[in-house]
Coordinates of C-alpha atoms in Angstrom, one line a residue:
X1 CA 91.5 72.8 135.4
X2 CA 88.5 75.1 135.4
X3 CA 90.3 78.0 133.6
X4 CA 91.3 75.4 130.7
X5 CA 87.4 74.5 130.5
X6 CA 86.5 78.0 130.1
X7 CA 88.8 78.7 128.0
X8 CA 87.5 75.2 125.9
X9 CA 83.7 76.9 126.2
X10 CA 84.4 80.2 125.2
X11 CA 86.2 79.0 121.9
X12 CA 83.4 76.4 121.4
X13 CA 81.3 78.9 121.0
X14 CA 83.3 81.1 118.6
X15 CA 84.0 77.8 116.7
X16 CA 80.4 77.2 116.1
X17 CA 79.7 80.7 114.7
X18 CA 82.3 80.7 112.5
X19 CA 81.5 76.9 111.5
X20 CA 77.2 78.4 110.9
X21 CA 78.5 81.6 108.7
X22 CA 80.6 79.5 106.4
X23 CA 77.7 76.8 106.0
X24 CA 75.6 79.7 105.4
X25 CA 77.5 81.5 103.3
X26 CA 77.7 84.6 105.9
X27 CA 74.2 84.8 105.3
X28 CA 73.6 83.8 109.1
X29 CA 76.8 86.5 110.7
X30 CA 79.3 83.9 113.3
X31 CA 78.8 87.1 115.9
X32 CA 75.1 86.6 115.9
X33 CA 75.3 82.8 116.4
X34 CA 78.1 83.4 119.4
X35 CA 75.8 85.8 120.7
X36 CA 72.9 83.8 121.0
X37 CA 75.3 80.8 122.7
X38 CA 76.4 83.3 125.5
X39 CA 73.0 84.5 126.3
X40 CA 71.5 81.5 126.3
X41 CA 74.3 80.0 128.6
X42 CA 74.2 82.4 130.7
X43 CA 70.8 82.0 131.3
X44 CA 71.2 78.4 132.0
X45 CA 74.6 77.0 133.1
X46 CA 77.2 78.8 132.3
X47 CA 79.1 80.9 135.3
X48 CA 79.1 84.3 135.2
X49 CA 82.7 84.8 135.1
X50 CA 83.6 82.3 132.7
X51 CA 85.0 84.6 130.0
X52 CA 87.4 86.3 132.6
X53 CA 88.4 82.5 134.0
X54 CA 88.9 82.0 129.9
X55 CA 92.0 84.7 130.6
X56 CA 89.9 87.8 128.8
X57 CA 89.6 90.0 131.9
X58 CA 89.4 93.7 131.3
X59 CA 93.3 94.1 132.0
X60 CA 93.5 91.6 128.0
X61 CA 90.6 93.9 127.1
X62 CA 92.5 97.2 128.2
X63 CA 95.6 96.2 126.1
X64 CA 94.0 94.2 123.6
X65 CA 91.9 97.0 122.5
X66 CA 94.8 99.7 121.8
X67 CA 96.9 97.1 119.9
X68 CA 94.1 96.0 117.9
X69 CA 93.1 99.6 116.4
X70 CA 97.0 100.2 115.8
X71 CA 97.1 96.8 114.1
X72 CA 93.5 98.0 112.1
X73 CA 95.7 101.8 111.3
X74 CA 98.4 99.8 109.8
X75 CA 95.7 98.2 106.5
X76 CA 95.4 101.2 105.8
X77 CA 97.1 104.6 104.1
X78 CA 96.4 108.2 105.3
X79 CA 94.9 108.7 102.3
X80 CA 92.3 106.6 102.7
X81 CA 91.8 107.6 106.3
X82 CA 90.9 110.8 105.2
X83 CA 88.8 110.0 101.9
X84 CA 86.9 108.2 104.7
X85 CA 84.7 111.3 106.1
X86 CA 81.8 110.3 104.3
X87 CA 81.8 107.9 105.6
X88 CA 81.2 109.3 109.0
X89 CA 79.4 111.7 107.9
X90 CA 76.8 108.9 107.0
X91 CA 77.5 106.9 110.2
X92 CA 76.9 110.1 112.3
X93 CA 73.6 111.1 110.3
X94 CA 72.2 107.2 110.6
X95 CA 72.9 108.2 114.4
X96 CA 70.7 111.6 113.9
X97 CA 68.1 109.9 112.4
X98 CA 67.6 107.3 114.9
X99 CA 67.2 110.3 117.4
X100 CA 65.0 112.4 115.9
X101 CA 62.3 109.5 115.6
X102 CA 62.8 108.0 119.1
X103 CA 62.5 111.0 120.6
X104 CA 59.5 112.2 119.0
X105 CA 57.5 109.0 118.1
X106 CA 58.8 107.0 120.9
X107 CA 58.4 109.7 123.5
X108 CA 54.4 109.4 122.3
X109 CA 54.3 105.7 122.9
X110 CA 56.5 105.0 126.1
X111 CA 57.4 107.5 129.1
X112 CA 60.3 109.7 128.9
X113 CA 62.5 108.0 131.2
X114 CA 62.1 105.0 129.2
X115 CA 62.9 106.3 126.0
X116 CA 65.9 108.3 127.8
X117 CA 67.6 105.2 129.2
X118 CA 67.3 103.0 126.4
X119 CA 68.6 104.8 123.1
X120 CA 72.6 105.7 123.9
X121 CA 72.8 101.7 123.2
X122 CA 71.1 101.7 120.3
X123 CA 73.5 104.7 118.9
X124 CA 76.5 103.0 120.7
X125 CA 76.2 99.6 121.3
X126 CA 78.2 98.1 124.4
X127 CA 80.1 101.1 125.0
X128 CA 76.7 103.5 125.9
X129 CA 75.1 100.0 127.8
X130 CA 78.4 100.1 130.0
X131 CA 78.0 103.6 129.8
X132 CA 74.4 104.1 130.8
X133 CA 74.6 101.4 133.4
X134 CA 77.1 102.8 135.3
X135 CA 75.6 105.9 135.3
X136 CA 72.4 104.8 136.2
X137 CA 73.1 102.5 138.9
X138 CA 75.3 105.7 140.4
X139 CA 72.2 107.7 140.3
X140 CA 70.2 105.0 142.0
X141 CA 67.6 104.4 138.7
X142 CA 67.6 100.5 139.3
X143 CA 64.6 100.4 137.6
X144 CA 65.6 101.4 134.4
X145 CA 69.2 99.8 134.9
X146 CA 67.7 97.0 132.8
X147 CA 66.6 98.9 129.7
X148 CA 70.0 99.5 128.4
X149 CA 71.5 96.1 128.7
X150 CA 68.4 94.9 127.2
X151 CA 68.7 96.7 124.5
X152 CA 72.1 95.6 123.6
X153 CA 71.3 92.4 123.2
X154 CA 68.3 92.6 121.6
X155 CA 69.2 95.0 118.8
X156 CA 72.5 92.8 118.7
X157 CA 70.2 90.0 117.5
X158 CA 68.7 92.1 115.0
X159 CA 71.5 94.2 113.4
X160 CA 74.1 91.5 112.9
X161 CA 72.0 89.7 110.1
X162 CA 70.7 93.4 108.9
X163 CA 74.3 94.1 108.4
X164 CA 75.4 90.9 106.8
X165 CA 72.8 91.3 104.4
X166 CA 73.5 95.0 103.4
X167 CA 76.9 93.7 102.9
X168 CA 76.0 90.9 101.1
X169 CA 74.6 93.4 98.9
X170 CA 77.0 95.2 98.5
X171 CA 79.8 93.2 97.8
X172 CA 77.8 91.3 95.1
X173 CA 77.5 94.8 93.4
X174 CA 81.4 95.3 93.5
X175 CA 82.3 91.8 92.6
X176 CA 80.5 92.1 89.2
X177 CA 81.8 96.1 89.0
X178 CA 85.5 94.1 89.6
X179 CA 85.3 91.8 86.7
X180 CA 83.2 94.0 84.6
X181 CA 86.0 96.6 84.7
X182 CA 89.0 94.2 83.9
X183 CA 89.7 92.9 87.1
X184 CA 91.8 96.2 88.2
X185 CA 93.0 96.0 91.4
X186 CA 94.3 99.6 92.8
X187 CA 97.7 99.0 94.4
X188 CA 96.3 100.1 98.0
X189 CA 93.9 97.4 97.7
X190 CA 96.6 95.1 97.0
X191 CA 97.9 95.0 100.7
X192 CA 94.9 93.2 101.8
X193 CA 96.4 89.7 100.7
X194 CA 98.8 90.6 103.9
X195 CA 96.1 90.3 106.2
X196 CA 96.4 86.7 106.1
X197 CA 99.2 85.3 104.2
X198 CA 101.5 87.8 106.7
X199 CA 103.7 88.2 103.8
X200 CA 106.5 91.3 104.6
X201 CA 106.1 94.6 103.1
X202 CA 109.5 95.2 102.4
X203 CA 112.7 93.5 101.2
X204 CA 115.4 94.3 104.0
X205 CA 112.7 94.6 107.1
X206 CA 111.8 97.2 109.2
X207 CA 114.5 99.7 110.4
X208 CA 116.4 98.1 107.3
X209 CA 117.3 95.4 110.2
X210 CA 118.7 91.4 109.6
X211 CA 115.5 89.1 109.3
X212 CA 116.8 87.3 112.7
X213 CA 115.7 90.3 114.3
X214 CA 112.2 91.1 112.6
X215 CA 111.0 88.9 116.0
X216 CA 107.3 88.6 116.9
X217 CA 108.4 90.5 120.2
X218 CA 109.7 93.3 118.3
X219 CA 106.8 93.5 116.4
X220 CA 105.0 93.7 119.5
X221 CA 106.9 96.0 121.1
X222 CA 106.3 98.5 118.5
X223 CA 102.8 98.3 118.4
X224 CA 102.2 98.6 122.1
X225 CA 104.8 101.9 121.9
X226 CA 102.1 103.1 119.3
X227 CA 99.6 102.5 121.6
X228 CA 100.7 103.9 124.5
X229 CA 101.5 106.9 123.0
X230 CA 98.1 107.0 121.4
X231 CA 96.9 107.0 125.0
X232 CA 99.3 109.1 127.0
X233 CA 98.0 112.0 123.8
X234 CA 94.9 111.2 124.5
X235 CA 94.7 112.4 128.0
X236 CA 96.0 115.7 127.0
X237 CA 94.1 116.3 123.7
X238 CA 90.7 114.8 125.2
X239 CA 90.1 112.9 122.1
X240 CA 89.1 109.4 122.7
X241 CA 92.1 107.2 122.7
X242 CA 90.3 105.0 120.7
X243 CA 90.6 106.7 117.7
X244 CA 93.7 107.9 118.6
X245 CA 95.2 104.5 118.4
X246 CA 93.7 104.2 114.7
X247 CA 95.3 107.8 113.6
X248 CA 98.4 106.7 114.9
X249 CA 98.5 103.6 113.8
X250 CA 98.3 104.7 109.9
X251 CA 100.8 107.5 110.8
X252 CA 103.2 104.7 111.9
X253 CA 102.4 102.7 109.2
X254 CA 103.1 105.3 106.6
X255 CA 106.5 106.8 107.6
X256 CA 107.8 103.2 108.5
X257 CA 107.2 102.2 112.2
X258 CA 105.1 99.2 111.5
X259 CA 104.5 96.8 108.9
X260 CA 101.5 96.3 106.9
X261 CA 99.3 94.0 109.0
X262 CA 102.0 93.8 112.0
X263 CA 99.5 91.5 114.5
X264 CA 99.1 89.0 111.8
X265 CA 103.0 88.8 111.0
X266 CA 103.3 88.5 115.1
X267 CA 101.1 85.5 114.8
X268 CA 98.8 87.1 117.7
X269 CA 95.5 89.1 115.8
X270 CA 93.0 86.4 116.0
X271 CA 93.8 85.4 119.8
X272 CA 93.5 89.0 120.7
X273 CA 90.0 89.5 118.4
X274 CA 88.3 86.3 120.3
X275 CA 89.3 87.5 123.4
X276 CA 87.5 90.9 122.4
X277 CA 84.7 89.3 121.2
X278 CA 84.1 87.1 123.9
X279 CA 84.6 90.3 126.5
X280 CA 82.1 92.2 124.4
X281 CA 79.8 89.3 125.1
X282 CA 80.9 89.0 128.6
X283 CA 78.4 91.7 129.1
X284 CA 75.2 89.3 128.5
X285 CA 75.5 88.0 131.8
X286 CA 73.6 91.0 133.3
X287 CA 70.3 90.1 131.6
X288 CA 68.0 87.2 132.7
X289 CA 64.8 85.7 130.0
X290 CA 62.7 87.5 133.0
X291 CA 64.4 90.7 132.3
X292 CA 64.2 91.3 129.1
X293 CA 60.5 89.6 128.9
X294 CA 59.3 92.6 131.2
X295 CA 60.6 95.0 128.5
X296 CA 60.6 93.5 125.4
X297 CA 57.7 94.9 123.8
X298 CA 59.1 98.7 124.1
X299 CA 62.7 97.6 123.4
X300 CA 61.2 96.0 120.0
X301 CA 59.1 99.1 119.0
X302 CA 62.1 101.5 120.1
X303 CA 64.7 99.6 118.0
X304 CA 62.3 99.7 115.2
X305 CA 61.9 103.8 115.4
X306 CA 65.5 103.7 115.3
X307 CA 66.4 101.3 112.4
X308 CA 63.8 103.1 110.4
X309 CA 65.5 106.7 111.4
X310 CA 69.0 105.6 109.9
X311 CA 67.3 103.7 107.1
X312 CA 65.7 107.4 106.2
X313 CA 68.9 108.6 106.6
X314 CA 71.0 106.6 105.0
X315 CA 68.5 106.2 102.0
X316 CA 68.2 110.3 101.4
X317 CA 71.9 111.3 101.4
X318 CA 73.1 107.8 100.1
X319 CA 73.5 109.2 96.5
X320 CA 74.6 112.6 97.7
X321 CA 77.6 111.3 99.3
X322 CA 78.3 109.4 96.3
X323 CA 77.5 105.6 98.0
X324 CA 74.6 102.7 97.4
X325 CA 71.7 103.0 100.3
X326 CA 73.2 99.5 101.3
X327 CA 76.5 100.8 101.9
X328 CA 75.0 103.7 103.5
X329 CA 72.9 101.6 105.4
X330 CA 75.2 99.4 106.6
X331 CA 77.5 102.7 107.6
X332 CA 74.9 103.6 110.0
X333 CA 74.3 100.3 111.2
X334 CA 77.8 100.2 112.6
X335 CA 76.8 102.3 115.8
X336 CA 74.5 99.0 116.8
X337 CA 77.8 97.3 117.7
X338 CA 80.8 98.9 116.4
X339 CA 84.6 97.5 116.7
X340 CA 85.1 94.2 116.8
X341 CA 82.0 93.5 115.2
X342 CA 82.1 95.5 112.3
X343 CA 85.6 94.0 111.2
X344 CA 84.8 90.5 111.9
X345 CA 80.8 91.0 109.5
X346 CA 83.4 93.0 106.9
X347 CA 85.6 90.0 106.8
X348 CA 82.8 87.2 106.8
X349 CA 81.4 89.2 103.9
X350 CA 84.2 89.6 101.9
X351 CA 85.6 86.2 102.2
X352 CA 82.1 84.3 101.2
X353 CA 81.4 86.6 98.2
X354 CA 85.1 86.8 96.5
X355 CA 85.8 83.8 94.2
X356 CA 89.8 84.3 94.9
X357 CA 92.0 86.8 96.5
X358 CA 91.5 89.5 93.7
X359 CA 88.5 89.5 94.2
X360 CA 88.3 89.5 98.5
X361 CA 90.8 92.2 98.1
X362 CA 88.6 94.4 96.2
X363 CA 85.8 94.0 98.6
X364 CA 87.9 95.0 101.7
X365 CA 89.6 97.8 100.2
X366 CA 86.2 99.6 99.2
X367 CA 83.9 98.2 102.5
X368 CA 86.4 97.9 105.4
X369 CA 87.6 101.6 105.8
X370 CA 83.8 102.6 105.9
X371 CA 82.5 100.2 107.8
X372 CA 85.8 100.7 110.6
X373 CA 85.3 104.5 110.6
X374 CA 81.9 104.7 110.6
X375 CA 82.0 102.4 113.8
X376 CA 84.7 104.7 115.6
X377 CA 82.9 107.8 114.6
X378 CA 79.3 106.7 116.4
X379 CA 80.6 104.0 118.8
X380 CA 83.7 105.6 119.9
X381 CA 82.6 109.0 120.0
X382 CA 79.2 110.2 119.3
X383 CA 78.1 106.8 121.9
X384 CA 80.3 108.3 124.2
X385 CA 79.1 112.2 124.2
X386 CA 75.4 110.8 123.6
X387 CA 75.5 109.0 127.2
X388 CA 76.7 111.6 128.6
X389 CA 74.4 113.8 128.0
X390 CA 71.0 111.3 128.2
X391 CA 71.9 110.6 131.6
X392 CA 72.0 114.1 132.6
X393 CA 68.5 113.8 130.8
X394 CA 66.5 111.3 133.2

């Protein structure tokens, strides 16, 4: 009976985000709200292990992940893919900046080791915390082991709303640019209306097969293939599998493997994104009130230096790389949190602002692809490489 409660309290909470950002109107993110729940039950009553009881271990997370970013390659063409390097270019620059200012100004304020420990997060979100407290607790720093979690959560609180509202922004911009131009809707945008009506991309199914055998399984099967051959590449090329699984999952999608939007025509993508979510979350149970009261003061200041840093960023080479600073901004602001986030803020955003389908279409087709790449560029990357070398640092 326990693992059914769980399972009730983890959804609870993702049901009262979602519930907040549409009585908002997005202005208050659902992420943020579920967030705040976890943290707070986990400081209270909540077990420590109830999002793994709930059935989101890290053997779901370590296939759900994969899947997920082959499902994400297949919304979009290789095309866009590859118009997307501004994109990271912007993303990866936001990062830059943040460094640049903690590392000068912040190294002023606080000690070295302080400022050391607790920037890969804010550059990488929950990948560099995992990342840094691994690394740290190997090396025997338990006294800074705290910093990095910390920070996650903190700047979590902070850059979800930051985001949503850059988005906001945004997408109010391209909604009137969208009827002020005659309501044209470029063909690749048009594929978004699969993402939730699951409507087939062709007329005589994948593989030119009978509809009795365009299964959910097969669809399944298909994507995990794509996956695991993302992976198995990955070990060889010693790019991050991550990303891998996104290339690949475009390639597949363009020469006819998979359908547009294949987890949603499976009937699986939002099960697998809320257990994601609630694993990324999952995380909060290493940080106590007293924890994060000790350190909050230089956590507050050092996520400060950094917000400014990609705001300089993003703001100066903004109109360069042909973008709004709030689409720049937000760009940058992916490396806060990264993938799952950045989809499910994209979504939120998209889905509040449009008046129909046209119009939500639009929106995704000209915020998603940034906002995805620019979250595998810094979080699945540059977080990556950054940890690495901070640690090596202390």
């Amino acid at each position: 009976m326990k693992f059914i409660i769980a399972f009730i309290v983890v959804m609870l909470f993702m049901l009262i985000g979602e519930w907040v950002s549409s009585i908002s109107h997005a202005y208050i993110p659902s992420v943020f709200i579920t967030a705040v729940l976890f943290a707070i039950g986990f400081w209270t009553i909540l077990p420590k292990n109830i999002v793994a009881d709930a059935s989101y271990g890290k053997a779901f997370v370590a296939i759900c992940v994969s899947m997920l970013l082959v499902h994400l390659g297949t919304l979009m063409s290789l095309k866009e893919l590859i118009a997307q390097w501004k994109a990271v270019c912007i993303a990866l620059l936001g990062v830059a900046g943040t460094l640049v200012l903690c590392l000068t100004i912040g190294t002023l304020i606080f000690d070295w080791h302080t400022v050391v420990a607790a920037i890969p997060p804010l550059t990488g979100g929950v990948v560099s915390a995992v990342l840094m407290t691994s690394g740290l607790k190997a090396q025997g720093a338990t006294a800074l082991i705290a910093l990095p979690v910390s920070m996650f959560v903190l700047h979590s609180v902070l850059g979800y709303p930051l985001t949503s509202y850059m988005l906001r922004t945004e997408g109010r911009r391209l909604v009137k640019e969208f009827n002020d131009n005659g309501r044209h809707l470029p063909k690749e945008a048009a594929a978004a209306n699969n993402m939730d009506t699951g409507a087939d991309d062709t007329s005589t199914g994948v593989f030119h097969l009978p509809a009795e055998f365009q299964t959910s399984a097969f669809i399944l099967v298909r994507v995990a293939a794509v996956a695991l051959f993302s992976n198995w590449i990955a070990g060889f090329v010693h790019i991050n599998a991550n990303v891998l699984c996104l290339v690949f999952g475009v390639l597949a999608h363009q020469f006819g493997f998979l359908e547009s939007s294949a987890l949603n025509k499976a009937g699986v993508f939002n099960w697998l994104m809320y257990g994601l979510l609630a694993y990324v979350f999952s995380q909060l149970n290493m940080t106590s009130p007293a924890i994060i009261g000790s350190i909050i003061g230089k956590i507050i200041v050092l996520i400060a230096l950094g917000l400014l840093g990609m705001f300089l960023a993003s703001w100066l080479l903004a109109k360069p790389f042909g973008m709004t600073w709030h689409m720049a901004y937000a760009c940058s602001l992916t490396s806060l949190f990264g993938f799952p986030a950045d989809y499910i803020l994209t979504s939120e955003i998209a889905r509040t602002m449009a008046n129909d389908k046209e119009e939500e279409s639009y929106l995704l087709y000209h915020m998603m692809p940034k906002m995805l790449v620019g979250g595998f560029a810094t979080v699945s990357v540059a977080s990556v490489i950054i940890a690495s070398i901070f640690l090596k640092l202390i």
